[in-house]
Short mmCIF file of C-alpha atoms in Angstrom, two decimals:
data_model
loop_
_atom_site.label_atom_id
_atom_site.label_comp_id
_atom_site.label_asym_id
_atom_site.label_seq_id
_atom_site.Cartn_x
_atom_site.Cartn_y
_atom_site.Cartn_z
CA MET L 15 -0.06 -0.03 -0.01
CA ALA L 16 1.38 3.49 -0.89
CA SER L 17 2.65 5.41 2.09
CA HIS L 18 -0.10 8.37 1.51
CA ASN L 19 -2.67 5.68 1.88
CA GLU L 20 -1.13 4.40 5.03
CA LEU L 21 -1.02 7.98 6.40
CA GLY L 22 -4.75 8.46 5.33
CA ARG L 23 -5.83 5.36 7.26
CA TRP L 24 -3.66 6.48 10.22
CA GLY L 25 -5.24 9.94 10.26
CA GLU L 26 -8.72 8.46 10.12
CA ARG L 27 -8.07 6.27 13.17
CA MET L 28 -6.82 9.17 14.91
CA ALA L 29 -9.91 11.05 14.19
CA GLU L 30 -12.13 8.20 15.20
CA GLU L 31 -10.21 7.87 18.39
CA TYR L 32 -10.72 11.61 18.98
CA LEU L 33 -14.32 11.60 18.45
CA THR L 34 -14.87 8.54 20.58
CA ARG L 35 -13.06 10.33 23.51
CA LYS L 36 -15.20 13.38 23.02
CA GLY L 37 -18.42 11.02 23.33
CA TYR L 38 -19.37 10.68 19.79
CA SER L 39 -20.81 7.38 18.59
CA ILE L 40 -19.22 6.19 15.23
CA CYS L 41 -21.79 4.82 12.82
CA HIS L 42 -19.73 4.04 9.76
CA ARG L 43 -16.20 4.32 8.57
CA ASN L 44 -15.32 4.84 4.88
CA TRP L 45 -19.02 4.41 3.71
CA LYS L 46 -19.24 4.28 0.08
CA MET L 47 -21.73 5.11 -2.71
CA GLY L 48 -20.15 4.42 -6.25
CA HIS L 49 -16.96 6.62 -6.23
CA ARG L 50 -17.98 8.83 -3.55
CA ASP L 51 -17.42 8.09 0.09
CA LEU L 52 -17.80 9.34 3.69
CA ASP L 53 -14.75 9.01 5.92
CA LEU L 54 -16.74 8.85 9.13
CA THR L 55 -20.41 9.18 10.29
CA ALA L 56 -21.02 9.65 13.79
CA LEU L 57 -23.79 10.76 16.28
CA SER L 58 -23.17 13.79 18.35
CA PRO L 59 -22.58 13.14 22.09
CA ASP L 60 -26.27 14.05 22.81
CA GLY L 61 -27.45 11.67 19.84
CA ASP L 62 -29.43 14.43 18.22
CA VAL L 63 -27.10 15.32 15.27
CA LEU L 64 -25.62 12.98 12.48
CA VAL L 65 -22.17 14.30 11.96
CA ILE L 66 -20.61 13.66 8.45
CA VAL L 67 -16.95 13.84 9.02
CA GLU L 68 -14.21 14.45 6.42
CA VAL L 69 -10.77 13.67 7.56
CA LYS L 70 -7.91 15.48 6.10
CA THR L 71 -4.45 14.17 6.95
CA ARG L 72 -0.97 15.65 6.13
CA ARG L 73 2.46 15.03 7.38
CA SER L 74 2.97 18.79 7.58
CA ALA L 75 0.94 21.87 7.48
CA GLN L 76 3.84 23.69 5.79
CA TYR L 77 2.34 24.07 2.40
CA GLU L 78 -1.48 23.83 2.91
CA ASN L 79 -3.58 23.13 6.03
CA PRO L 80 -5.39 19.82 5.56
CA GLU L 81 -8.86 21.49 5.78
CA GLU L 82 -8.02 23.75 2.86
CA ALA L 83 -8.37 20.72 0.51
CA VAL L 84 -12.05 20.55 1.07
CA ASP L 85 -12.97 22.53 -2.01
CA TRP L 86 -16.35 23.07 -3.74
CA ARG L 87 -16.10 19.90 -5.63
CA LYS L 88 -15.30 17.97 -2.42
CA MET L 89 -18.35 19.59 -0.70
CA ARG L 90 -20.62 18.71 -3.63
CA ASN L 91 -19.40 15.01 -3.58
CA LEU L 92 -19.95 14.84 0.24
CA ALA L 93 -23.47 16.22 -0.13
CA SER L 94 -24.15 13.68 -2.80
CA ALA L 95 -22.90 10.77 -0.71
CA ALA L 96 -24.55 12.23 2.51
CA ASN L 97 -27.83 12.46 0.73
CA ALA L 98 -27.65 8.73 -0.38
CA TYR L 99 -26.60 7.78 3.17
CA ILE L 100 -29.52 9.77 4.69
CA HIS L 101 -31.96 7.98 2.39
CA ARG L 102 -30.37 4.52 2.87
CA TYR L 103 -30.51 4.79 6.53
CA ASN L 104 -33.76 6.83 6.90
CA VAL L 105 -32.00 9.25 8.98
CA MET L 106 -34.20 11.80 10.71
CA ASN L 107 -31.67 13.64 12.72
CA GLU L 108 -30.26 17.09 11.96
CA VAL L 109 -27.16 16.79 9.84
CA ARG L 110 -23.87 18.66 10.29
CA PHE L 111 -20.51 18.47 8.08
CA ASP L 112 -17.40 18.68 10.07
CA ILE L 113 -13.70 18.49 9.12
CA ILE L 114 -10.99 16.98 11.24
CA SER L 115 -7.53 17.98 10.39
CA VAL L 116 -4.88 15.52 11.39
CA VAL L 117 -1.23 16.74 10.99
CA GLY L 118 1.41 14.18 11.96
CA ASP L 119 4.18 11.78 10.99
CA GLY L 120 2.14 8.47 11.79
CA GLN L 121 3.22 8.52 15.44
CA GLU L 122 2.00 11.75 17.10
CA ALA L 123 -0.99 13.66 15.77
CA GLN L 124 -2.06 17.31 16.07
CA ILE L 125 -5.94 17.25 15.66
CA GLU L 126 -8.14 20.19 14.97
CA HIS L 127 -12.02 19.64 14.81
CA ILE L 128 -13.90 22.14 12.75
CA LYS L 129 -17.51 21.71 13.68
CA ASP L 130 -20.06 22.89 11.19
CA ALA L 131 -17.28 23.37 8.69
CA PHE L 132 -19.41 24.11 5.83
CA THR L 133 -22.97 24.02 4.28
CA PRO L 134 -22.84 21.82 1.11
CA PRO L 135 -24.01 23.57 -2.06
CA MET L 136 -27.35 22.79 -3.31
CA TYR L 137 -27.74 21.31 -6.73
#
């Protein structure tokens, strides 16, 4: 497996552990709909909000912060996948889109959780 894939999986594990420590309940990891996917889906600690989490992992924030990689195309793809997820599981909860930025070397992680990071474009 390519090292960037290994780093991405590590970042997703770090994000999942972080959310679990904060009281979130993980619903799915790497949920797929065709070529689109949702990194993590979770219920907020109070169980009222379905949180769609996009995890962005980088070895360093020197050139670009990981959350800057979530552009309008990525938001549109996330919205499409989230819509399919909501219909598939008949979700009645409020939905929120978060980004978790993980910067690290595969050993130590610096994590930033951006709640309600964006409202996906309507189309």
